[in-house]
Coordinates of C-alpha atoms in Angstrom, one line a residue:
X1 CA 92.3 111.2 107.6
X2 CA 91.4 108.4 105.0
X3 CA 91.9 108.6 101.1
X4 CA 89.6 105.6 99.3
X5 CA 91.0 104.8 95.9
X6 CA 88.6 105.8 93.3
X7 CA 87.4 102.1 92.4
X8 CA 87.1 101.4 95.5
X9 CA 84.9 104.6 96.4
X10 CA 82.8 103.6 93.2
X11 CA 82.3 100.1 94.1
X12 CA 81.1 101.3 97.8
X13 CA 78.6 103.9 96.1
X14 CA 77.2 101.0 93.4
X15 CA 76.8 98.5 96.6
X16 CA 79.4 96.1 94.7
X17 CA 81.7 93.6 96.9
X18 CA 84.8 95.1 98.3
X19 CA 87.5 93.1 100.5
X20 CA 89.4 94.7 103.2
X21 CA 92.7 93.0 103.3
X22 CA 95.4 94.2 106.0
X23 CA 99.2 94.4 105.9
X24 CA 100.3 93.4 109.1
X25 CA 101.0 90.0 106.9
X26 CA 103.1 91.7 104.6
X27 CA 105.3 93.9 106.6
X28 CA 105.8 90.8 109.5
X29 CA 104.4 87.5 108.1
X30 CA 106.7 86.3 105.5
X31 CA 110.4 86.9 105.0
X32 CA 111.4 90.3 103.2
X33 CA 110.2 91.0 99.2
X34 CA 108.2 87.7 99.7
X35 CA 105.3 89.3 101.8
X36 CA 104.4 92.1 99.0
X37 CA 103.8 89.4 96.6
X38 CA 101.5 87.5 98.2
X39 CA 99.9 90.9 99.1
X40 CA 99.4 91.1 95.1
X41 CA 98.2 88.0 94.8
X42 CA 95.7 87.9 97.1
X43 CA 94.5 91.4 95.7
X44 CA 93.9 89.2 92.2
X45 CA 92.5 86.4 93.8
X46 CA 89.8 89.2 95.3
X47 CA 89.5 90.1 91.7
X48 CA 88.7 86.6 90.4
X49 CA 86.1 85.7 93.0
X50 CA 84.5 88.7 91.3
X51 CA 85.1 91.9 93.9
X52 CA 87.0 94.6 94.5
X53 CA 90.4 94.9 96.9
X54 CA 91.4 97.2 99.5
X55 CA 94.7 96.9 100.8
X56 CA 94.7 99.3 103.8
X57 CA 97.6 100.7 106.3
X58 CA 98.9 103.9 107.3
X59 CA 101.4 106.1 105.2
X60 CA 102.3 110.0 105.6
X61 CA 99.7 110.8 108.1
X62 CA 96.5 109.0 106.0
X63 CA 94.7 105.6 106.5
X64 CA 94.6 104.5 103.0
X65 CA 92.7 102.0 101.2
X66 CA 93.5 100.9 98.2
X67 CA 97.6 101.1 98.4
X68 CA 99.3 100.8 95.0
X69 CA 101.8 98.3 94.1
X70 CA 104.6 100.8 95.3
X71 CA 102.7 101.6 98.6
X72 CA 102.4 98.2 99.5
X73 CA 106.6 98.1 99.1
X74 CA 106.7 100.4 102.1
X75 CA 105.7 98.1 104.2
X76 CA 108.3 96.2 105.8
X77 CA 109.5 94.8 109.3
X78 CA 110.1 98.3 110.2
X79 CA 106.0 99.1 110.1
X80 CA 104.5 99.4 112.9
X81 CA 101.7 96.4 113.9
X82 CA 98.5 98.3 114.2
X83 CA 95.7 97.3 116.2
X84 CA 92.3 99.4 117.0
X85 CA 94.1 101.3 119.5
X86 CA 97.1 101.9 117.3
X87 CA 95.9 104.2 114.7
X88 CA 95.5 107.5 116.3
X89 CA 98.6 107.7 117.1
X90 CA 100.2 106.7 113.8
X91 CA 98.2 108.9 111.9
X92 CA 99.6 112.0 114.0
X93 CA 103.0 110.8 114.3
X94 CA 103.3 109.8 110.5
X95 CA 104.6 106.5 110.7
X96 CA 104.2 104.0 108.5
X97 CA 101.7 101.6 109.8
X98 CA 100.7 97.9 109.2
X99 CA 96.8 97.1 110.1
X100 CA 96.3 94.1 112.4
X101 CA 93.0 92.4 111.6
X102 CA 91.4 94.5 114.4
X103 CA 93.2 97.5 112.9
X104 CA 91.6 97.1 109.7
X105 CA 88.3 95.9 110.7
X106 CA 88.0 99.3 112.6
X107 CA 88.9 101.6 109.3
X108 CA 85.8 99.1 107.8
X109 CA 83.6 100.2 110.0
X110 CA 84.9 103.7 109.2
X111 CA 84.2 103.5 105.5
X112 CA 81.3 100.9 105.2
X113 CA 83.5 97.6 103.8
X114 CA 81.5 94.5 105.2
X115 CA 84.0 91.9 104.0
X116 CA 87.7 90.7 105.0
X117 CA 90.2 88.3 104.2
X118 CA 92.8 87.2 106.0
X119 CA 94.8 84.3 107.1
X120 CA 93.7 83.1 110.8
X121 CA 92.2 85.8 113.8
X122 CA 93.9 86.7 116.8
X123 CA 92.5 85.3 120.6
X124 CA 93.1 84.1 123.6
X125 CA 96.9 83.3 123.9
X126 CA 98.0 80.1 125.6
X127 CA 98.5 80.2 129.2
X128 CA 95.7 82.3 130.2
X129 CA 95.1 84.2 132.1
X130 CA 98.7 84.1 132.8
X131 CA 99.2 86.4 131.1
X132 CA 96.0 88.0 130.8
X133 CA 96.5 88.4 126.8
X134 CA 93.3 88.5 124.9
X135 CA 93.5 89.9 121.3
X136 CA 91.3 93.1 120.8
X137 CA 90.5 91.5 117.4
X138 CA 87.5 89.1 118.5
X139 CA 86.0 92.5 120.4
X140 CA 86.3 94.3 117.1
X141 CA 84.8 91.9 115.1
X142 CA 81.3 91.5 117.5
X143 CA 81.3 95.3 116.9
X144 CA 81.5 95.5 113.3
X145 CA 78.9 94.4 110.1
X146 CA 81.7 92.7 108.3
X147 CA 82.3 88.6 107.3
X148 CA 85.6 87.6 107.7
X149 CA 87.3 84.5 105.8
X150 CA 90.5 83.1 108.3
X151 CA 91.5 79.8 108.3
X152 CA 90.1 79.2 112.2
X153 CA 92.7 81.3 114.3
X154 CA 96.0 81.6 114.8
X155 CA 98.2 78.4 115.0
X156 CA 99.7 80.1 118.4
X157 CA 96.8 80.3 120.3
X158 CA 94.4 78.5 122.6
X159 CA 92.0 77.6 119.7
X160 CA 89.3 75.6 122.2
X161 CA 89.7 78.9 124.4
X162 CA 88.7 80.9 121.7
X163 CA 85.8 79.4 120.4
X164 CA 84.5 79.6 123.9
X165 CA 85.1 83.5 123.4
X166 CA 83.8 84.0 120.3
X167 CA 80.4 82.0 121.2
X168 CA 80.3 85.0 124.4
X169 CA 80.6 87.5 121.9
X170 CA 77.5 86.3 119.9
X171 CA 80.2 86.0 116.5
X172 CA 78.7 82.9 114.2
X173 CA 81.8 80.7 112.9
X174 CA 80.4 79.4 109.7
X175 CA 82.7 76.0 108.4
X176 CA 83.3 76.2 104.7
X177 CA 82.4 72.8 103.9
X178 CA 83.9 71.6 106.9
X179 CA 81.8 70.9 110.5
X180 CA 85.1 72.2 112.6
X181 CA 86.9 75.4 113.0
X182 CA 90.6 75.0 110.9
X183 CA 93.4 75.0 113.0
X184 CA 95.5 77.5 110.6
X185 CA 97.8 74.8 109.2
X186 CA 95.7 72.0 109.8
X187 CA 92.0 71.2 108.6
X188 CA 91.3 68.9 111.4
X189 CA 90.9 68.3 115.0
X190 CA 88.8 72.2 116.0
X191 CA 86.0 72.4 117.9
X192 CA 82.7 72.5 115.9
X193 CA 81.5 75.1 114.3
X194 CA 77.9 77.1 114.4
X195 CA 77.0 76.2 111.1
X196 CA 78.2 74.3 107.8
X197 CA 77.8 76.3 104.8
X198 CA 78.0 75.0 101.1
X199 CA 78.3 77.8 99.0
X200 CA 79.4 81.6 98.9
X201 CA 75.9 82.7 98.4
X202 CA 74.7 80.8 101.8
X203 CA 77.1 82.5 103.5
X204 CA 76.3 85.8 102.5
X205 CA 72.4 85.1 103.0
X206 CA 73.4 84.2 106.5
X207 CA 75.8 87.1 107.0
X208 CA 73.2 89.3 105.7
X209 CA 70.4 88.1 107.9
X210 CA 73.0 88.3 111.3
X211 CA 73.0 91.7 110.8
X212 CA 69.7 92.2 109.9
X213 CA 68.9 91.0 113.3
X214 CA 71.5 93.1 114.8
X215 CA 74.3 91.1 114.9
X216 CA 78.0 92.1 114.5
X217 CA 81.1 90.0 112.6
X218 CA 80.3 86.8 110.8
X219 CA 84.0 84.4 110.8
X220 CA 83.8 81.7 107.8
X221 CA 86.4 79.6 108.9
X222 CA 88.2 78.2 105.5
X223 CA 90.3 74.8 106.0
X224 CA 94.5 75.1 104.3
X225 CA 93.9 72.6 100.8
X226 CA 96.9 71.2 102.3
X227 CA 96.4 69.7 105.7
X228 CA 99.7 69.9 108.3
X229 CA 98.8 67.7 111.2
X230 CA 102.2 67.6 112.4
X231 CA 103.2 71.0 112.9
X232 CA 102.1 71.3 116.5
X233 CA 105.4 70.2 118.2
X234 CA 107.0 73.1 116.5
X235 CA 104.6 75.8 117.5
X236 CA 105.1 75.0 121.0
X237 CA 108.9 74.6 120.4
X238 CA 108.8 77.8 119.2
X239 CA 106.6 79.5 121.7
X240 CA 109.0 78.2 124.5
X241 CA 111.8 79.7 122.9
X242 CA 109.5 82.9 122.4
X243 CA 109.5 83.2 126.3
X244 CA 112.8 81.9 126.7
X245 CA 113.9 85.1 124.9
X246 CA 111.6 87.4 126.4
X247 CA 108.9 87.9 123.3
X248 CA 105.9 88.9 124.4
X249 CA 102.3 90.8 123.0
X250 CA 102.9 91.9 119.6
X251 CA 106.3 90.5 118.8
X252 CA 105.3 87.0 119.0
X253 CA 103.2 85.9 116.1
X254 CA 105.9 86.9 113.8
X255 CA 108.7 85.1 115.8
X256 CA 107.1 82.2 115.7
X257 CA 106.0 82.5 112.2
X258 CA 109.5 83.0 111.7
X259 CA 110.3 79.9 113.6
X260 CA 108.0 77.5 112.2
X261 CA 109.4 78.7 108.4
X262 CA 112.8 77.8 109.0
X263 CA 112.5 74.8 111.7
X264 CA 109.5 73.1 108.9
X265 CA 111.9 73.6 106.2
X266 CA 109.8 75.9 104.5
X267 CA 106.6 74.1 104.3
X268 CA 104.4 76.1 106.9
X269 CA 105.4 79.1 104.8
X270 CA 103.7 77.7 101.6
X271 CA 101.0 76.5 103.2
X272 CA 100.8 80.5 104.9
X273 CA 100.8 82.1 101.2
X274 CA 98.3 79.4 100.1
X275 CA 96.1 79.5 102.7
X276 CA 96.1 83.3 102.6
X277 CA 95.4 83.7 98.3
X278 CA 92.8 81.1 98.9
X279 CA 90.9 82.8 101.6
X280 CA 91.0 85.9 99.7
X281 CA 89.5 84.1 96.4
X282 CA 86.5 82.6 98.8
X283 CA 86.1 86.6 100.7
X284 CA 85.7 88.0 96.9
X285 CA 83.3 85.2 96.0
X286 CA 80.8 85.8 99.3
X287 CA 81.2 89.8 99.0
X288 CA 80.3 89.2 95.3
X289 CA 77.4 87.3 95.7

């Protein structure tokens, strides 16, 4: 069911750093042609924090990781968005299919890849427990060896909620050089974080040791370079238009991504593909140390 590219196989065997990254963010986070690029460029920002990328997703009945360059083209709005529960199903039914975080956190449990980059985790959606919408990814992460770089969680979501939730699930949310979890687009104004860390080699000490003593997923929340503090009116703007047109579970991080790129004039979509190549650049850097 799963074909490893051959450098990644050989960096696994060797005990080298590899970097899972998923493609739910290429086929639905950024308008089309633009979100195969900055899958590329987060694969060579992997590459020059000194480790090894895997792109993963689902094409023609395998879970692969390690797409190509003309792999990762497949993926498009018409993938479907894969979470743990997902990938059964596509595999037998031959679909393409784009990994969620928890999607691809499960295939790294599969295969033995302990790091991940990405741009911010899924969680507990505003509102709840009306509706009762909890993402499966913060589950998948307390079961899973892996470190995950995000910046905080997603911009959508009940951030303070989800901090509570990830403290129940015994998941350490280390601050890269910061004392607060990111806020996605914004560096500021998160609830604090377990633990401050300095370097990439501090992290993986302390990733190391959590699961040493039997711990699961490790997030190191990474804050945007470029701050956004004002980008809040517009998420909820576009999360009441969201419901107003009936969006709900999956569909509705990439409407309001979708939103917030053309309402912001284009800045929260920079300051997506930034984020996302830097927290890629800091993943290879941990896994390499």
């Amino acid at each position: 069911m799963i074909r490893i590219a051959p450098d990644i196989r050989d960096a696994l065997a060797a005990g080298r750093g590899v970097v899972a990254l998923e493609t739910t963010l290429v086929a639905h986070g950024f308008p089309p042609g633009e979100g195969v690029r900055v899958g590329l460029e987060s694969e060579a920002a992997v590459r020059a924090g000194g480790a090894i990328p895997a792109t993963i997703g689902i094409l023609d009945g395998e879970i692969v990781v390690g797409l190509t360059e003309d792999e990762l083209g497949r993926f498009d709005v018409s993938a479907r968005k894969l979470g743990p529960r997902d990938l059964a199903a596509c595999l037998v039914q031959g679909a393409v299919g784009a990994t969620t975080v928890g999607g691809t956190l499960a295939v790294c449990r599969a295969t033995g890849i302990q790091f991940m980059a990405t741009g911010g985790l899924g969680g507990v959606h505003r509102g709840w427990p009306t509706p009762p919408d909890v993402s499966a990814d913060l589950d998948v992460i307390a079961q899973t060896h892996a470190l995950i770089v995000s910046s905080g969680v997603k911009s959508l979501l009940d951030v303070p909620a989800t901090s509570e939730l990830l403290e129940t699930l015994g998941i350490p949310v280390l601050g890269w050089r910061t004392d607060t979890m990111p806020l996605f687009y914004s560096a500021n104004g998160g609830p604090k974080v377990s633990a401050r860390v300095e370097t990439a080699a501090e992290a993986a000490a302390i990733a190391k040791s959590h699961w040493q003593l039997g711990g699961g997923g490790v997030v190191v929340g990474r804050p945007p370079d470029e701050s956004l503090d004002d980008v809040e009116p517009l998420i909820q703007e576009a999360l009441a238009k969201a419901d107003g047109d009936g969006i709900h579970g999956q569909a509705v991080t990439p409407y309001v991504l979708s939103y917030l790129h053309r309402e912001s004039g284009g800045r929260t979509l920079a300051a997506n593909r930034e984020l996302i190549v830097g927290n890629a650049r800091l993943a290879g850097e941990i896994a390499a140390a």
